[in-house]
């Protein structure tokens, strides 16, 4: 009894203290260092909820830590779009998780999601319970709606990673310490949890404010979140009998009438946003496409521009409210104003090449350059945007030059995007298609809005139900790269296995230059571009020309190695550039890149040296297991590069249908769920 009570008090303090501390920091994240706080106790909670003002501060604190690093660094990859690079694949948890190679020990790095979500759930349980005791008012009701939505978001994150998880609905301080389920709760059916949080949100979502900062939940954001959670609750997931060693199956819940209800709930919630009049897509402005204007201004923290579309994002600004978000998903930089930051994720070239001509999203979501110094070791150097190959296309939505100056190397001042209006439009298109056995006029119009903004409004829209759903799957990939929902979206739509198989085959075809990639140009001329080395640099993409004419290929490939021949080579390249309709002015330089070779190949290194890189064979700031390898099988000596297939490595080498769609509970050591809670049961197969 004594040990149980002591453990109970310790856990209670660990879970609650962060919320009480952060209650003194406003949601806009303009914070100074916070003073030392007293240890949490029940009196503190009672004091906080004596006033709506202090209760509001507590609710603001519930937003802290909602998106731990693992959610985007580990689980933001493996979605057939974004992939892990790292510096090695052996015993690298990020690379393993990206490729679905995990067991009950490997995913220990994802345990942070489990701990963070239950910490937040405890905070919201306190708020919901204590706010219910306060005098009813519009403000109180709005706060209750807010924390109920936050709690729903936390359970949603747990379920989409682990499936059935323990459900806790009251604060620890109100629970019976003598009940073993208080400290060691068992798994609860995900359907029960989803139904509870969906009912909570249905009951309270209209109490959320219509306007206000998008760093807090508004009515539009609440309805959008409700639509997302209802779609997951109605969708596919890996289901298993924990009392049987039988493998699981990818299936919906067995109650089809409830599935229909959930789709209708999602449809109603999405329609409330679409018809609410407060949300819209950011459109072209200031010489930028709408998609580019959205992300440039979001990175610049110009939220007045992005608020109509960015319905909810987590505040990350200042010394006390900042995270490593954006550190890993970027174009990479080696020195200079931005410092040396290594990109540990890259974009699969099959995705980069999937965009239709004129789609403005490609060069925003993908960067084919990395920032590197021109004269290695020089006292005063120039930084350039170095063109890359197919094996090192990097993420672009959160590029360093677009941001404001960071607080620190691992605190980039980037808010974390959670929900956009484009997502609501595509969810609405999906629900309309499902409920009506095919796309309605509303479904087509919603999809068309997203495509029009992207510049591909002329793309035909399918009329059949399955074909329309497939179009939505692809549209979500084009629209939401790097926003850490695609992996689980593919699972809920029962498309993960088929998308993985299609991507693996596409990458083999690309490597062999066959199928849809038979005519993919292998040689580019990149324009030599200096990097401005300022935060707020609007630079989007390197200009390039694809060289396919045999005569031009012969000229371009004749890269000189003697400095005396560099000027003549540039003259020859200039004539080719002019022939392709580009204007060449004094000082312009171009250099070739063989896209299927490694960035570090002899040809590519010599080509960069010929344009002025003293370190032509420079090491990029991206994980070495990718950029030092080719994409082409011929360029790799007649076999696929290991990162595509081979040697027990390769794309998605650990994926096992009906098993790896969900992660097991980690069971390595103290602090991991299966070790700390003897009442938890592991997934069969692990």
XYZ file of C-alpha atoms in Angstrom:
686
model
C 0.000 0.000 0.000
C 2.743 2.456 0.972
C 4.719 1.757 -2.230
C 1.640 2.108 -4.419
C 0.696 5.442 -2.870
C 4.264 6.721 -3.158
C 4.453 5.727 -6.828
C 1.057 7.296 -7.440
C 2.149 10.617 -5.956
C 5.390 10.591 -7.946
C 3.641 9.921 -11.241
C 1.048 12.568 -10.475
C 3.729 15.177 -9.894
C 5.636 14.261 -13.067
C 2.517 14.426 -15.214
C 1.050 17.623 -13.857
C 3.968 19.879 -13.117
C 4.704 20.859 -16.744
C 1.163 22.137 -17.189
C 1.252 24.271 -14.083
C 4.620 25.731 -15.008
C 3.624 26.560 -18.540
C 0.407 28.180 -17.379
C 2.415 31.360 -16.889
C 3.456 31.485 -20.531
C 1.028 32.961 -23.039
C 0.081 31.086 -26.176
C 1.819 33.588 -28.458
C 5.092 32.216 -27.077
C 6.610 35.641 -26.363
C 8.257 34.431 -23.216
C 10.963 35.330 -20.777
C 12.543 32.769 -18.478
C 9.971 31.512 -16.022
C 10.748 31.531 -12.327
C 11.166 28.391 -10.264
C 7.854 26.768 -9.460
C 6.678 25.080 -6.275
C 5.925 21.360 -6.366
C 2.446 20.564 -7.640
C -0.320 19.725 -5.209
C -4.119 19.653 -5.241
C -4.327 23.094 -3.652
C -2.599 24.552 -6.713
C -5.250 23.096 -8.985
C -8.076 24.425 -6.869
C -6.471 27.871 -6.905
C -6.009 27.874 -10.670
C -9.660 27.055 -11.304
C -11.069 29.731 -9.030
C -10.750 32.268 -11.857
C -11.451 32.043 -15.579
C -8.308 34.062 -16.251
C -6.017 31.597 -14.483
C -8.020 28.662 -15.842
C -7.409 30.090 -19.307
C -3.671 30.117 -18.633
C -3.833 26.473 -17.572
C -5.641 25.591 -20.809
C -2.990 27.427 -22.802
C -0.433 25.237 -21.068
C -2.210 22.142 -22.374
C -0.913 22.954 -25.872
C 2.669 22.518 -24.765
C 4.373 19.332 -25.973
C 1.481 18.099 -28.130
C 3.808 17.173 -30.990
C 6.995 15.512 -29.726
C 9.962 15.225 -32.057
C 9.362 11.557 -32.837
C 6.019 12.348 -34.421
C 7.660 14.072 -37.383
C 11.279 12.870 -37.236
C 10.516 9.152 -37.034
C 6.875 8.754 -38.064
C 6.897 11.581 -40.604
C 8.850 9.327 -42.974
C 8.034 5.972 -44.550
C 4.976 7.411 -46.291
C 6.276 6.804 -49.875
C 7.149 10.508 -50.055
C 9.606 11.398 -47.287
C 12.356 8.973 -46.355
C 15.121 8.782 -43.772
C 18.703 9.389 -44.852
C 20.847 9.442 -41.697
C 24.532 8.492 -41.891
C 24.084 4.756 -41.594
C 21.389 2.116 -41.686
C 22.794 -0.389 -39.200
C 21.013 -0.185 -35.840
C 19.645 3.232 -36.749
C 16.181 3.483 -35.227
C 15.031 6.304 -37.514
C 16.041 4.442 -40.655
C 14.529 1.202 -39.338
C 11.214 2.806 -38.392
C 11.055 4.575 -41.757
C 11.418 1.176 -43.428
C 9.014 -0.623 -41.031
C 11.816 -2.696 -39.563
C 11.057 -2.813 -35.860
C 10.393 -5.147 -33.000
C 9.514 -4.662 -29.351
C 12.917 -3.075 -28.712
C 13.719 -0.994 -31.775
C 10.926 1.577 -31.371
C 12.214 2.817 -28.048
C 12.710 6.267 -29.576
C 8.968 6.498 -30.264
C 8.162 5.988 -26.590
C 8.284 9.767 -26.301
C 4.947 9.972 -28.116
C 3.369 7.613 -25.597
C 4.679 9.559 -22.606
C 3.901 12.987 -24.052
C 0.337 12.111 -24.983
C -0.535 10.722 -21.558
C 1.054 13.723 -19.890
C -1.186 15.955 -21.994
C -4.215 13.748 -21.361
C -3.689 14.118 -17.611
C -3.575 17.893 -17.963
C -6.760 17.961 -20.016
C -8.498 15.611 -17.563
C -7.723 18.076 -14.779
C -9.016 20.990 -16.824
C -12.208 19.239 -17.915
C -13.016 18.113 -14.369
C -12.249 21.424 -12.684
C -13.843 23.638 -15.332
C -17.067 21.614 -14.963
C -17.243 22.834 -11.345
C -17.070 26.499 -12.331
C -20.029 28.759 -13.025
C -21.343 28.136 -16.578
C -20.539 30.886 -19.070
C -19.576 31.231 -22.728
C -15.918 31.556 -21.752
C -15.976 28.503 -19.493
C -17.780 26.457 -22.131
C -15.215 27.497 -24.755
C -12.378 26.371 -22.488
C -14.042 22.992 -21.910
C -14.490 22.548 -25.664
C -10.842 23.440 -26.172
C -9.420 20.891 -23.753
C -11.817 18.188 -24.919
C -10.509 18.698 -28.456
C -6.902 18.601 -27.231
C -7.600 15.363 -25.367
C -9.195 13.912 -28.503
C -6.103 14.886 -30.492
C -3.871 13.086 -27.988
C -5.885 9.864 -28.068
C -5.990 10.063 -31.854
C -2.185 10.219 -31.988
C -1.855 7.246 -29.651
C -4.340 5.128 -31.571
C -2.851 5.805 -34.983
C 0.549 4.680 -33.694
C -0.359 1.832 -31.289
C -3.982 0.844 -31.928
C -5.822 -0.014 -28.697
C -4.345 1.903 -25.768
C -5.277 2.538 -22.129
C -8.085 5.040 -21.650
C -7.974 7.425 -18.699
C -10.836 9.905 -18.285
C -10.289 11.429 -14.829
C -7.318 13.118 -13.170
C -4.971 10.926 -11.185
C -5.753 12.952 -8.093
C -9.396 11.820 -8.377
C -8.549 8.163 -8.977
C -8.380 5.442 -6.353
C -4.671 4.739 -5.622
C -5.612 1.300 -4.327
C -7.172 0.282 -7.635
C -4.488 -1.502 -9.727
C -6.080 -0.084 -12.880
C -5.121 3.420 -11.742
C -1.400 2.867 -12.228
C -1.558 -0.108 -14.588
C -4.526 0.356 -16.930
C -5.189 -2.230 -19.620
C -5.791 -1.543 -23.272
C -9.216 -0.184 -24.220
C -10.797 -0.760 -27.617
C -9.898 2.067 -29.985
C -13.547 2.134 -31.070
C -14.665 2.916 -27.520
C -12.060 5.661 -27.180
C -12.864 7.180 -30.557
C -16.613 7.142 -29.854
C -16.042 8.891 -26.522
C -13.841 11.699 -27.834
C -15.997 12.186 -30.934
C -19.101 12.542 -28.760
C -17.216 15.017 -26.572
C -16.348 17.127 -29.592
C -19.786 16.920 -31.150
C -21.261 18.169 -27.917
C -18.877 21.081 -27.470
C -17.333 22.112 -30.804
C -19.831 24.920 -31.363
C -18.708 26.482 -28.079
C -15.288 27.227 -29.553
C -14.710 30.838 -30.613
C -15.296 31.715 -34.252
C -12.258 33.988 -34.417
C -8.967 34.274 -32.595
C -5.369 33.203 -32.913
C -4.911 30.036 -34.959
C -2.368 28.931 -32.353
C -5.458 27.932 -30.379
C -8.449 25.921 -31.504
C -11.267 27.888 -33.114
C -14.606 26.550 -34.322
C -13.236 25.942 -37.827
C -10.188 24.109 -36.456
C -12.358 22.110 -34.056
C -14.659 20.981 -36.845
C -11.692 20.147 -39.047
C -10.146 18.076 -36.271
C -13.487 16.354 -35.647
C -13.696 15.449 -39.338
C -10.174 14.000 -39.265
C -10.759 11.909 -36.127
C -14.130 10.638 -37.370
C -12.512 9.522 -40.637
C -9.865 7.610 -38.727
C -12.515 6.061 -36.493
C -14.442 4.929 -39.583
C -11.387 3.885 -41.528
C -9.180 0.842 -41.685
C -6.731 -0.127 -39.004
C -4.808 -3.203 -37.964
C -7.107 -5.182 -35.673
C -6.171 -8.261 -33.686
C -7.377 -10.533 -30.904
C -5.007 -9.928 -28.007
C -6.006 -13.268 -26.511
C -4.924 -15.148 -29.612
C -1.576 -15.464 -31.424
C -3.411 -15.140 -34.739
C -2.184 -12.334 -37.014
C -4.211 -9.173 -37.270
C -6.197 -7.977 -40.259
C -6.589 -4.580 -41.859
C -10.283 -3.886 -41.466
C -12.900 -1.375 -40.396
C -14.923 -1.793 -37.221
C -17.523 -4.538 -37.630
C -20.548 -2.260 -37.120
C -21.151 -0.944 -40.626
C -23.992 1.333 -39.512
C -21.585 3.057 -37.141
C -19.063 3.403 -39.965
C -21.740 5.179 -41.984
C -22.532 7.432 -39.016
C -18.871 8.329 -38.598
C -18.531 9.255 -42.262
C -21.621 11.424 -41.876
C -20.139 13.068 -38.777
C -16.953 13.778 -40.718
C -18.961 15.089 -43.658
C -21.036 17.410 -41.463
C -17.950 18.732 -39.681
C -16.048 19.350 -42.910
C -19.114 20.995 -44.466
C -19.357 23.312 -41.462
C -15.863 24.583 -42.248
C -16.380 24.751 -46.020
C -19.649 26.656 -45.621
C -18.596 28.629 -42.554
C -17.086 31.514 -44.484
C -13.970 31.941 -42.341
C -11.534 29.602 -44.132
C -9.944 29.819 -47.569
C -6.839 28.744 -49.463
C -3.961 31.211 -49.677
C -3.767 32.442 -53.258
C -0.982 33.806 -55.453
C 0.497 37.081 -54.243
C 3.720 39.052 -54.340
C 5.005 37.140 -57.359
C 4.553 33.800 -55.584
C 2.101 31.016 -56.309
C -0.524 30.435 -53.641
C 1.234 27.334 -52.302
C 4.582 29.103 -52.182
C 3.039 32.183 -50.526
C 1.462 29.934 -47.877
C 4.708 28.283 -46.797
C 7.023 31.263 -47.213
C 4.777 33.418 -45.036
C 4.211 30.621 -42.539
C 7.967 30.171 -42.134
C 8.321 33.938 -41.825
C 5.653 33.893 -39.100
C 3.439 36.243 -41.092
C 0.314 34.562 -39.825
C -2.019 37.306 -40.992
C -1.401 35.922 -44.482
C -1.694 32.232 -43.583
C -4.499 32.315 -40.980
C -7.352 31.724 -43.483
C -5.777 28.389 -44.448
C -3.604 27.350 -41.512
C -6.485 26.522 -39.191
C -4.352 25.220 -36.325
C -0.644 25.276 -35.640
C 1.314 24.785 -32.422
C 3.156 27.845 -31.100
C 6.938 27.385 -31.140
C 8.736 30.664 -30.514
C 11.069 31.837 -27.797
C 13.400 30.135 -25.384
C 10.658 28.365 -23.407
C 8.324 27.330 -26.201
C 10.459 26.014 -29.011
C 11.218 22.608 -30.413
C 13.445 20.831 -32.896
C 10.695 20.954 -35.515
C 12.161 21.832 -38.895
C 15.693 20.815 -37.963
C 15.568 17.533 -39.850
C 13.256 18.327 -42.768
C 15.162 21.007 -44.662
C 17.565 21.526 -47.545
C 20.730 21.310 -45.456
C 23.414 23.941 -44.912
C 27.145 23.795 -44.399
C 28.282 26.864 -42.481
C 27.485 30.521 -43.072
C 24.633 32.480 -41.541
C 22.485 29.375 -41.197
C 25.188 27.305 -39.556
C 25.822 23.658 -40.329
C 22.539 21.779 -40.274
C 22.219 18.302 -41.692
C 19.054 17.168 -43.428
C 18.237 13.697 -42.117
C 15.266 13.165 -44.379
C 15.023 13.252 -48.162
C 12.318 13.076 -50.802
C 12.010 9.954 -52.911
C 12.695 10.865 -56.553
C 9.636 8.852 -57.648
C 7.584 11.429 -55.727
C 9.551 14.386 -57.103
C 8.929 13.125 -60.643
C 5.223 12.392 -60.021
C 4.074 15.997 -60.280
C 2.266 17.174 -63.369
C 3.832 19.923 -65.410
C 2.940 23.298 -63.954
C 2.168 21.998 -60.454
C 3.507 24.753 -58.240
C 3.755 22.442 -55.235
C 6.762 20.463 -56.452
C 9.453 23.112 -55.985
C 7.962 24.167 -52.649
C 7.793 20.670 -51.173
C 11.036 19.466 -52.788
C 14.407 21.181 -53.094
C 16.997 20.036 -55.607
C 19.713 22.127 -53.978
C 21.701 22.309 -50.766
C 23.544 25.286 -49.320
C 27.309 24.893 -49.483
C 30.379 27.124 -49.348
C 32.112 27.808 -52.646
C 35.723 28.045 -51.512
C 36.309 25.482 -48.808
C 38.597 26.801 -46.108
C 38.713 30.399 -47.381
C 38.742 33.127 -44.745
C 35.942 34.976 -46.549
C 33.654 32.645 -48.390
C 30.661 32.676 -50.688
C 27.769 30.297 -50.167
C 25.915 28.806 -53.099
C 22.826 26.736 -53.775
C 24.458 23.548 -54.987
C 22.328 21.501 -57.390
C 21.742 17.915 -56.332
C 20.959 14.575 -57.943
C 17.906 12.302 -57.747
C 19.340 10.597 -54.671
C 19.386 13.768 -52.598
C 16.209 15.732 -53.258
C 15.329 17.312 -49.921
C 12.247 18.670 -48.155
C 11.417 22.287 -48.860
C 8.420 23.549 -46.898
C 10.536 24.497 -43.880
C 13.759 25.588 -45.577
C 16.137 27.650 -43.485
C 16.312 30.692 -45.736
C 12.558 31.159 -45.557
C 12.521 31.245 -41.768
C 13.204 33.936 -39.214
C 16.485 33.787 -37.314
C 16.442 30.807 -34.933
C 16.705 30.912 -31.155
C 19.342 28.207 -31.349
C 20.590 25.571 -33.783
C 17.890 23.126 -32.671
C 15.154 25.694 -31.996
C 14.121 27.047 -35.368
C 11.188 29.307 -34.416
C 8.923 27.283 -36.689
C 5.374 26.702 -35.564
C 4.150 23.148 -36.103
C 1.319 22.910 -38.655
C -1.513 20.618 -37.593
C -4.519 21.351 -39.792
C -4.996 23.250 -43.051
C -8.110 24.182 -44.992
C -6.774 22.169 -47.951
C -7.028 19.104 -45.700
C -10.646 19.923 -44.863
C -11.477 20.281 -48.570
C -9.990 16.890 -49.388
C -11.707 15.264 -46.403
C -14.997 16.754 -47.588
C -14.387 15.399 -51.088
C -13.662 11.989 -49.548
C -16.781 11.853 -47.371
C -19.049 13.028 -50.171
C -17.620 10.367 -52.458
C -18.025 7.607 -49.865
C -21.528 8.488 -48.689
C -22.933 8.900 -52.188
C -21.256 6.009 -53.976
C -19.273 8.385 -56.157
C -18.188 12.016 -56.351
C -20.909 14.603 -55.970
C -20.709 18.124 -57.332
C -19.525 19.225 -53.885
C -16.785 16.574 -53.862
C -15.571 17.563 -57.300
C -15.614 21.265 -56.404
C -13.600 20.659 -53.230
C -10.919 18.683 -55.077
C -10.948 21.249 -57.864
C -10.224 24.069 -55.416
C -7.044 22.357 -54.269
C -5.967 21.611 -57.824
C -6.740 25.108 -59.085
C -4.535 26.642 -56.419
C -1.752 24.212 -57.381
C -1.981 25.150 -61.072
C -3.313 21.801 -62.328
C -7.005 22.616 -62.522
C -7.212 21.180 -66.037
C -6.344 17.664 -64.793
C -9.334 15.359 -65.418
C -11.331 14.395 -62.329
C -12.545 10.750 -62.242
C -16.255 10.023 -61.997
C -16.122 6.542 -60.419
C -16.013 6.057 -56.658
C -12.789 4.034 -56.496
C -11.021 6.138 -59.103
C -12.023 9.324 -57.282
C -10.728 7.926 -53.992
C -7.440 7.074 -55.704
C -7.257 10.630 -57.003
C -7.700 11.909 -53.441
C -4.911 9.623 -52.200
C -2.539 11.059 -54.801
C -3.713 14.613 -54.170
C -3.009 14.221 -50.464
C 0.515 13.112 -51.302
C 1.118 16.105 -53.552
C -0.396 18.518 -51.047
C 0.808 17.301 -47.635
C 4.414 16.144 -48.049
C 6.340 16.633 -44.817
C 3.283 17.324 -42.644
C 3.496 13.966 -40.790
C 0.011 12.624 -41.497
C 0.468 10.826 -44.811
C 1.776 7.586 -43.314
C -1.295 7.012 -41.163
C -3.647 8.464 -43.791
C -2.549 5.669 -46.109
C -3.265 3.166 -43.331
C -6.779 4.426 -42.587
C -7.573 4.341 -46.323
C -6.132 0.809 -46.558
C -3.646 2.008 -49.155
C -0.349 1.559 -47.344
C 0.568 -1.879 -48.708
C -0.420 -1.024 -52.287
C 1.327 2.366 -52.173
C 4.485 0.769 -50.774
C 4.462 -1.889 -53.504
C 3.851 0.737 -56.187
C 6.638 2.947 -54.859
C 9.131 0.087 -54.667
C 8.349 -0.832 -58.277
C 8.482 2.801 -59.387
C 11.918 3.192 -57.836
C 13.144 0.047 -59.603
C 11.755 1.356 -62.884
C 13.442 4.692 -62.286
C 16.700 2.976 -61.436
C 16.485 0.953 -64.652
C 15.116 3.895 -66.697
C 12.188 1.769 -67.837
C 8.398 2.025 -67.768
C 7.177 5.524 -66.944
C 10.783 6.663 -66.546
C 12.105 5.405 -69.880
C 12.476 8.969 -71.146
C 13.454 10.695 -67.906
C 16.323 13.077 -68.766
C 19.540 11.968 -67.100
C 21.510 15.180 -67.585
C 20.762 18.649 -66.243
C 22.418 22.003 -66.599
C 22.023 23.869 -63.313
C 22.477 27.621 -63.182
C 25.153 28.699 -60.734
C 23.347 30.617 -57.972
C 24.793 32.300 -54.895
C 22.887 32.028 -51.638
C 21.833 35.328 -50.065
C 22.696 34.141 -46.555
C 19.848 36.112 -45.029
C 16.737 34.940 -43.222
C 13.707 35.757 -45.312
C 15.460 34.959 -48.603
C 12.584 34.240 -51.039
C 14.700 31.922 -53.236
C 12.566 29.013 -54.466
C 14.420 26.762 -56.906
C 17.520 26.509 -59.046
C 16.980 27.100 -62.730
C 17.903 24.096 -64.809
C 17.726 22.812 -68.362
C 17.289 19.133 -69.174
C 19.694 18.059 -71.885
C 18.471 15.311 -74.225
C 19.879 16.283 -77.629
C 22.840 13.977 -78.453
C 24.959 16.804 -79.855
C 24.341 18.921 -76.758
C 24.999 15.950 -74.492
C 28.412 15.480 -76.122
C 29.327 19.119 -75.480
C 28.004 19.167 -71.921
C 29.736 15.938 -70.951
C 33.115 17.214 -72.128
C 33.887 18.669 -68.709
C 37.417 20.120 -68.540
C 39.639 19.406 -65.576
C 42.232 22.085 -66.339
C 41.362 25.596 -65.139
C 42.682 27.055 -68.389
C 39.753 25.459 -70.246
C 36.952 26.523 -67.882
C 36.122 29.787 -69.721
C 35.815 28.079 -73.093
C 33.574 25.450 -71.557
C 31.278 28.148 -70.154
C 31.094 29.740 -73.596
C 30.008 26.406 -75.082
C 27.391 25.955 -72.348
C 26.109 29.498 -72.866
C 25.282 28.715 -76.489
C 23.236 25.706 -75.367
C 21.443 27.744 -72.725
C 20.592 30.411 -75.310
C 19.312 27.750 -77.688
C 16.883 26.668 -74.964
C 15.394 30.157 -74.762
C 17.273 31.333 -71.672
C 18.898 34.760 -71.562
C 22.570 34.718 -70.667
C 24.073 37.853 -69.145
C 27.636 38.635 -68.165
C 28.719 36.581 -65.172
C 26.173 33.786 -65.663
C 27.546 30.293 -65.216
C 26.051 26.847 -65.625
C 27.232 23.368 -64.681
C 26.036 19.879 -65.598
C 24.840 17.176 -63.233
C 24.215 13.538 -64.042
C 21.019 12.962 -62.108
C 21.252 9.173 -61.867
C 24.805 9.239 -60.517
C 25.800 9.941 -56.927
C 26.290 13.565 -55.989
C 29.901 12.594 -55.232
C 30.569 10.889 -58.586
C 33.715 11.824 -60.541
C 31.718 13.549 -63.278
C 29.538 15.573 -60.903
C 32.514 16.592 -58.764
C 34.536 17.730 -61.778
C 31.520 19.614 -63.155
C 31.217 21.611 -59.939
C 34.942 22.319 -59.895
C 34.667 23.649 -63.453
C 32.159 26.267 -62.327
C 34.220 27.441 -59.369
C 33.740 25.025 -56.460
C 37.210 24.537 -55.050
C 35.778 21.530 -53.238
C 33.935 19.971 -56.171
C 33.605 16.728 -54.278
C 32.098 18.483 -51.301
C 30.186 16.573 -48.635
C 26.552 17.662 -48.505
C 24.773 18.246 -45.234
C 22.497 15.258 -45.666
C 22.786 11.712 -44.397
C 25.616 9.925 -46.200
C 23.728 6.708 -46.962
C 21.809 8.532 -49.705
C 23.732 11.283 -51.454
C 26.927 9.248 -51.849
C 24.925 6.589 -53.697
C 23.564 6.682 -57.254
C 19.945 6.196 -58.274
C 20.592 4.332 -61.516
C 21.324 0.612 -61.621
C 23.772 1.045 -64.514
C 25.513 3.791 -62.570
C 25.735 1.348 -59.655
C 27.517 -1.343 -61.616
C 24.444 -3.144 -62.886
C 22.603 -3.657 -59.586
C 20.139 -1.590 -57.629
C 21.709 0.716 -55.036
C 21.151 -0.675 -51.549
C 18.875 2.194 -50.577
C 16.472 1.033 -53.318
C 16.846 -2.712 -52.938
C 19.488 -5.189 -51.895
C 21.508 -6.600 -49.062
C 18.601 -6.817 -46.621
C 18.307 -3.054 -46.763
C 16.380 -1.022 -49.302
C 13.017 0.685 -49.382
C 10.507 -0.613 -46.825
C 12.518 -3.803 -46.327
C 10.819 -4.488 -42.991
C 7.218 -3.981 -44.077
C 4.999 -6.958 -43.262
C 1.290 -6.578 -44.133
C -1.063 -7.066 -41.180
C 1.746 -6.509 -38.720
C 3.870 -3.397 -39.161
C 0.972 -1.007 -39.815
C 1.073 -0.492 -36.026
C 4.090 -0.194 -33.784
C 4.528 -2.518 -30.826
C 4.916 -1.184 -27.321
C 8.597 -0.812 -26.536
C 9.845 -3.284 -23.943
C 13.523 -2.518 -23.623
C 13.933 -0.940 -20.210
C 12.300 1.129 -17.490
C 10.384 4.024 -18.971
C 8.970 1.915 -21.790
C 5.254 1.060 -21.710
C 5.482 -2.725 -21.676
C 8.083 -2.691 -18.915
C 6.357 -0.123 -16.738
C 2.840 -1.528 -17.060
C 2.459 -5.297 -16.482
C -1.202 -5.114 -17.558
C -0.372 -4.103 -21.123
C -0.438 -6.821 -23.766
C 1.865 -6.848 -26.778
C 0.655 -7.107 -30.365
C 0.726 -10.674 -31.722
C 3.742 -11.219 -33.953
C 6.109 -9.207 -31.801
